Coordinates of C-alpha atoms and ligand atoms in Angstrom, one line a residue:
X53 CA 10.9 0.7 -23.2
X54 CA 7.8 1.9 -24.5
X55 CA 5.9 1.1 -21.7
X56 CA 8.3 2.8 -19.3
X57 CA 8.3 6.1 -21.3
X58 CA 4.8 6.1 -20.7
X59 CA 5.1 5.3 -17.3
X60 CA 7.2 7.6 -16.8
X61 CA 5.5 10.9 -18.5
X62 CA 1.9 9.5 -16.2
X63 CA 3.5 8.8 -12.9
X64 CA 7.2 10.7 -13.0
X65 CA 9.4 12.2 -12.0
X66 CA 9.4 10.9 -8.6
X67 CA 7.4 8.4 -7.5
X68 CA 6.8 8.7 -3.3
X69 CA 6.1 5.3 -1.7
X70 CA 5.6 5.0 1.9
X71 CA 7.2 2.1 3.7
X72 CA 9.7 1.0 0.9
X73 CA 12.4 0.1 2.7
X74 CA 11.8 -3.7 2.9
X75 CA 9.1 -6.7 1.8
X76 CA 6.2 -5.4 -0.4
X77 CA 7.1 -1.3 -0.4
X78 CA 10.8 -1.9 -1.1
X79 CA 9.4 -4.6 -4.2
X80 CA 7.5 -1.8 -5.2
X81 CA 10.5 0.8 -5.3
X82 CA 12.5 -1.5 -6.9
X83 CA 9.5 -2.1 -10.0
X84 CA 9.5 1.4 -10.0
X85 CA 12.8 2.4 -10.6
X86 CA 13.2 -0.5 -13.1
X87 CA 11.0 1.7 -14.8
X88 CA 13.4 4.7 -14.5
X89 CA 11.1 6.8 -12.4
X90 CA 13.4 8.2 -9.2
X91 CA 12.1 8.0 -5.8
X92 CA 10.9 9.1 -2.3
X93 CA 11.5 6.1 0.0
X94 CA 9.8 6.6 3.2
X95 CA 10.2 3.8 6.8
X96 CA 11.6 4.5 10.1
X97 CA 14.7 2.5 10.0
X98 CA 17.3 4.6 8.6
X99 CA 20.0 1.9 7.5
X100 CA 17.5 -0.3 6.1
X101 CA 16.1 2.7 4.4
X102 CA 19.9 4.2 3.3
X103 CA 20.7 0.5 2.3
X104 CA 17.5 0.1 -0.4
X105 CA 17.7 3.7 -1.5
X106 CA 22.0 2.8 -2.0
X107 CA 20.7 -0.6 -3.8
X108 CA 18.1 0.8 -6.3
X109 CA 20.1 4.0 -7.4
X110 CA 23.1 2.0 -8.0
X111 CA 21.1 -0.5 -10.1
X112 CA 18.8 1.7 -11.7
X113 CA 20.5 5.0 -12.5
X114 CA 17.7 6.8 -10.8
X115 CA 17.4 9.1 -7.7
X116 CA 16.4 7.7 -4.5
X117 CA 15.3 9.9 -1.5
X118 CA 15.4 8.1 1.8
X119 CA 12.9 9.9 4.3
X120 CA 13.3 9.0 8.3
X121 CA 10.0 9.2 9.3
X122 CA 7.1 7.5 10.9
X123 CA 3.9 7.5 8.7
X124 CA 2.0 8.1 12.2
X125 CA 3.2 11.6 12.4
X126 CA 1.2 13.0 9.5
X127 CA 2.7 16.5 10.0
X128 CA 6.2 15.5 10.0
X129 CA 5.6 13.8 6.6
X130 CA 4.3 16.6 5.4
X131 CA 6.9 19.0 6.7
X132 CA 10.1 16.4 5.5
X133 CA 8.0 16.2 2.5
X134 CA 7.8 20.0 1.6
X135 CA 11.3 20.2 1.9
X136 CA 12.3 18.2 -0.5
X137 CA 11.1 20.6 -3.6
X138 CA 10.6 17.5 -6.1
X139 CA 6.8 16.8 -8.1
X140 CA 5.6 13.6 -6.9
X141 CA 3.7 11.6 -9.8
X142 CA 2.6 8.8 -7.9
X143 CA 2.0 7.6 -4.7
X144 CA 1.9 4.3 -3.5
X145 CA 0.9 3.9 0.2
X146 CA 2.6 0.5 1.6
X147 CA 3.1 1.0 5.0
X148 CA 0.7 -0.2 7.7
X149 CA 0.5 -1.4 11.2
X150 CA -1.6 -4.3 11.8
X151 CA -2.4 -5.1 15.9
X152 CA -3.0 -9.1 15.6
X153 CA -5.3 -10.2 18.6
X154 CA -8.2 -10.5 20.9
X155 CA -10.0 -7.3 20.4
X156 CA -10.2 -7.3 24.3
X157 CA -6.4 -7.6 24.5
X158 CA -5.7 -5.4 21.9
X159 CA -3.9 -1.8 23.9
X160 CA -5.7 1.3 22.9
X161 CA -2.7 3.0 21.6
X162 CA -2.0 0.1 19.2
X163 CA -5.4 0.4 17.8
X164 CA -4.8 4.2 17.5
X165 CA -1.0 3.6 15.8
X166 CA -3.4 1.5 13.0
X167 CA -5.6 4.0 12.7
X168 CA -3.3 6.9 12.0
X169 CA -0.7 4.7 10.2
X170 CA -3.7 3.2 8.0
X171 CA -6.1 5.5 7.8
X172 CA -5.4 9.1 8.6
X173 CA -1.6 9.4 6.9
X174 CA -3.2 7.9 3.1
X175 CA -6.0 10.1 3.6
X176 CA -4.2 13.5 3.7
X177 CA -1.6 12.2 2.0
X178 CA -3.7 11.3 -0.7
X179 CA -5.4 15.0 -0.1
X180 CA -1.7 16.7 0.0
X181 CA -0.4 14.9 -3.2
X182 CA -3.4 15.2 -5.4
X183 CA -3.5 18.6 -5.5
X184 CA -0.2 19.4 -7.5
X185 CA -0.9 16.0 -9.5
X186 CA -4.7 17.7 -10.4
X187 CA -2.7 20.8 -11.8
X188 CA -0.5 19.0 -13.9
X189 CA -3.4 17.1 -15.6
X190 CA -1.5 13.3 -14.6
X191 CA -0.7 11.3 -11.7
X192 CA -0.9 7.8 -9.7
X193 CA -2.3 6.8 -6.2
X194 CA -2.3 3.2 -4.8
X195 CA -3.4 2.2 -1.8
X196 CA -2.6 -0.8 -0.5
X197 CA -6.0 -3.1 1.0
X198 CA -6.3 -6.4 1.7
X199 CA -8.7 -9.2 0.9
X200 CA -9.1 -8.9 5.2
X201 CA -10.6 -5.9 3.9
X202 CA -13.7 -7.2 2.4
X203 CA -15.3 -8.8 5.1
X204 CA -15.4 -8.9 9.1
X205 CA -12.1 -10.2 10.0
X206 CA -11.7 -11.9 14.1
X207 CA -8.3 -11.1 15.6
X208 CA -7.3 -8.6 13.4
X209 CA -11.2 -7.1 13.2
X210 CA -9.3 -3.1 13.4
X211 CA -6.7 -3.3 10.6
X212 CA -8.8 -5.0 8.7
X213 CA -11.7 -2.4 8.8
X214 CA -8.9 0.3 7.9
X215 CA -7.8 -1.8 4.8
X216 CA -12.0 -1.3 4.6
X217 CA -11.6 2.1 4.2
X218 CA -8.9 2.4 1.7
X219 CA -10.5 0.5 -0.6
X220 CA -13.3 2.2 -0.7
X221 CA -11.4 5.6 -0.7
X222 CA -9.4 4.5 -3.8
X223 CA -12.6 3.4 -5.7
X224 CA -14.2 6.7 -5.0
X225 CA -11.2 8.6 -5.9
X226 CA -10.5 6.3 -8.8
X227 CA -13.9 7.6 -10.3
X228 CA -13.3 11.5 -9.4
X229 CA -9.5 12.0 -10.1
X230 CA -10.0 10.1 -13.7
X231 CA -11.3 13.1 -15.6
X232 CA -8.5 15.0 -14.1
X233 CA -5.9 12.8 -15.4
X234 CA -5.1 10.3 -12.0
X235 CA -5.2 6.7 -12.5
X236 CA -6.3 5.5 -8.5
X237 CA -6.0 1.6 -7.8
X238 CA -6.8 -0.2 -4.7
X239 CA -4.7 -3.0 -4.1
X240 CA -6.4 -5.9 -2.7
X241 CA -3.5 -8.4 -1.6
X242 CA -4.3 -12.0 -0.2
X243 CA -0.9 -13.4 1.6
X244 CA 2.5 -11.6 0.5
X245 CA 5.9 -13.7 1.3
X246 CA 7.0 -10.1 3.4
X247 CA 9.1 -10.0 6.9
X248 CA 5.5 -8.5 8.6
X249 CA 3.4 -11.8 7.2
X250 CA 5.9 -14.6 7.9
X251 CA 6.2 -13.2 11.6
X252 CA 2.5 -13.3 11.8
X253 CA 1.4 -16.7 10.5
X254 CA 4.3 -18.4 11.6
X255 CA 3.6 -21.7 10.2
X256 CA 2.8 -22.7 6.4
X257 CA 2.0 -19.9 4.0
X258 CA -2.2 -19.9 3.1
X259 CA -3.1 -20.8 -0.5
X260 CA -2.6 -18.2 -3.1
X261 CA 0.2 -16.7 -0.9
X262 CA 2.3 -14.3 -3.6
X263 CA 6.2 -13.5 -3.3
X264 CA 5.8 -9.4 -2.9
X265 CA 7.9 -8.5 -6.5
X266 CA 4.8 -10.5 -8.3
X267 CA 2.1 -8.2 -6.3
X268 CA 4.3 -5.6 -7.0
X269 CA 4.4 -5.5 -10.6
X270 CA 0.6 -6.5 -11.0
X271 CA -0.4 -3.8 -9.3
X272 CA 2.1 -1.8 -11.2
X273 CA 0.6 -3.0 -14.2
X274 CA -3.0 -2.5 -13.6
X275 CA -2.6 1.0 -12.7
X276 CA -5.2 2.9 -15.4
X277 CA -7.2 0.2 -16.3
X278 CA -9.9 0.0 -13.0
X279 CA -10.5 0.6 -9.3
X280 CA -9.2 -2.5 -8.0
X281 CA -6.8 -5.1 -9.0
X282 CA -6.6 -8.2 -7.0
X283 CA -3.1 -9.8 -7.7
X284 CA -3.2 -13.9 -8.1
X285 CA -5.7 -16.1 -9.5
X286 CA -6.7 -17.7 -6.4
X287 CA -6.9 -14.6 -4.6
X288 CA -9.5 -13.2 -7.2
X289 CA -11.1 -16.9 -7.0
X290 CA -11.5 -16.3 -3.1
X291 CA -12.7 -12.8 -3.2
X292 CA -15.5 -13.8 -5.5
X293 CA -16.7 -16.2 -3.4
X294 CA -16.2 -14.6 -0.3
X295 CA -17.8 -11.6 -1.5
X296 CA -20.2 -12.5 -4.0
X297 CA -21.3 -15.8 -3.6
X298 CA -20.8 -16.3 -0.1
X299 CA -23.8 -14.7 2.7
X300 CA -21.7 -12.3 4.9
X301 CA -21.8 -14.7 7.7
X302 CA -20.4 -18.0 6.2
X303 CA -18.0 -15.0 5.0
X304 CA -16.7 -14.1 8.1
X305 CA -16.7 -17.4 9.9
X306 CA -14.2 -18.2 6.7
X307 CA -11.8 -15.5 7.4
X308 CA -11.9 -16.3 11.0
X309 CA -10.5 -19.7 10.0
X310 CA -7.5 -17.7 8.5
X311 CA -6.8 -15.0 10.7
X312 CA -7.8 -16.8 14.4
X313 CA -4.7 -18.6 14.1
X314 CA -2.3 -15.2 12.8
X315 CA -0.3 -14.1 16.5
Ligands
LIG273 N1 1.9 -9.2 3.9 C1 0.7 -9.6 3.6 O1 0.4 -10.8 3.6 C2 -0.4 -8.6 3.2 C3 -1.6 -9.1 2.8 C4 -2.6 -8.2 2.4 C5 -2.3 -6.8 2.4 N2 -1.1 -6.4 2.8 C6 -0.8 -5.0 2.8 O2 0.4 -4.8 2.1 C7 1.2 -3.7 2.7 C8 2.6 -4.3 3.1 O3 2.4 -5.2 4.1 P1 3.5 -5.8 5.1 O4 3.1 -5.8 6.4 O5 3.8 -7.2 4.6 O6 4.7 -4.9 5.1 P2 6.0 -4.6 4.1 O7 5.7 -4.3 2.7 O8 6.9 -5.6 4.5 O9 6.2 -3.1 4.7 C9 6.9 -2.8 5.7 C10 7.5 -1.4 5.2 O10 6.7 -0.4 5.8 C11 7.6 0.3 6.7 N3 6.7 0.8 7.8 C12 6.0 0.0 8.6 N4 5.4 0.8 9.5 C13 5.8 2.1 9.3 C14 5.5 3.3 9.9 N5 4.7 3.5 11.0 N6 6.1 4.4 9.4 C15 6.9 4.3 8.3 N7 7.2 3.2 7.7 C16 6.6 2.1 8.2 C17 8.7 -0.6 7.0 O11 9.9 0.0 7.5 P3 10.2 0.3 9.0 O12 9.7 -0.8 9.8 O13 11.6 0.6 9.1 O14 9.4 1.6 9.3 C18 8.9 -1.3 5.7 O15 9.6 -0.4 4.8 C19 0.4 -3.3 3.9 O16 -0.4 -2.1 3.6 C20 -0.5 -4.4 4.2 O17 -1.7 -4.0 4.8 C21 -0.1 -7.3 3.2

């Protein structure tokens, strides 16, 4: 209980976290509100959305928000957003749209969905949020990366150079927001047991693959305490090697054994 008071006076009263209607975003709504912080659920599926935001205030006793929108659409965010008159604390950015394929089959407006979905929505979300957070002296941000993220990755080379970028956006933020109060984590996920990963690997789950209410509550808990958290042993195992021990090259040629074969 102690521990949720506190989480509650850093990263209350509402909590905003985009894409928590299912799989990882809807485990971390649910880790939230188990911590009595109410919420801001945002996906495009409405009944999915109603049905989760129905689920965790019944459970939990706490407000739940469901937002219709697509995280593409940046200024209808915003505008739904403003609306709704209530101080977001934290911000966990789940949502993301990862285009699996041969770059050269790949549409251009896919790659530019992943970009805006990935990229430009966190970032002036991020912007938007930080700002009110920055005057009350206290706040949270986590953005979701991916160990895809830390080196080249074939067939999915565009999402994960966005997951790239939001790791490095959180680690710089995570160094400037700190004197003002904001804890910023980027979390760097191997495989999550979510609806989006099991329709893209298809066969057995790679080693070190997490159910999404244990990366959930990691990342939860290592919010304050550094940059990055990498949830699971053998994920931190494999991002060590891949990044530190490895040379970029036998790097990449790795990850192209896991994600040639994602569809
Ligand atoms: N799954 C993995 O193995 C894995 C590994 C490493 C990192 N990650 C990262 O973890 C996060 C979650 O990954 P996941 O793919 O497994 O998904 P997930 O947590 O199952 O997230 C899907 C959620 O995002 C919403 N969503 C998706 N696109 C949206 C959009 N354009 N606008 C609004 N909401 C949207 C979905 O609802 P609607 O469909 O109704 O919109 C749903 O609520 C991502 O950032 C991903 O990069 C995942």
């Amino acid at each position: 209980m102690l521990v949720a008071t506190g989480f509650i006076h850093n990263y209350g009263p509402y909590a905003l976290v985009a894409g928590g209607s299912y799989g990882l975003g809807a485990a971390f709504a649910e880790a939230i509100a188990r911590r009595g912080v109410n919420l801001v659920i945002i996906a495009r599926n409405e009944n999915q959305l109603s049905a989760t935001a129905e689920r965790l205030s019944a459970t939990y006793g706490v407000d739940v928000i469901a937002v219709v929108a697509d995280m593409a659409d940046f200024e209808d965010v915003r505008t739904q957003l403003s609306r709704l008159e209530v101080a977001v604390g934290l911000l966990v950015y789940d949502a993301a749209h990862a285009p699996i394929g041969r770059f050269e089959d790949v549409p251009e407006e896919q790659l530019a969905q992943g970009v805006s979905v990935n990229v430009r929505t966190p970032l002036l979300l991020a912007k938007m949020l930080s700002g009110p957070m920055i005057e009350r002296g206290r706040g949270g941000i986590v953005l979701m990366s991916s160990l895809a993220g830390g080196q080249g990755s074939p067939n999915i080379a565009a999402y994960a150079a966005t997951k790239a970028f939001n790791a490095i956006l959180a680690e710089g933020l995570w160094k400037e927001l700190k004197p003002r109060g904001i804890d910023v984590l980027a979390c760097l996920a191997g495989a999550i047991l979510t609806p989006g990963y099991q329709e893209a690997e298809g066969g057995r789950p790679a080693p070190g693959t997490l159910e999404a209410a244990v990366v959930a509550e990691q990342t939860l808990r290592a919010l304050g305490k550094g940059p990055v958290v990498v949830p699971g042993a053998v994920n931190k195992v494999g991002r060590f090697v891949l990044t530190r021990l490895l040379s970029r090259r036998t790097a990449i040629d790795i990850m192209a054994k896991n994600t040639g074969g994602l569809s």
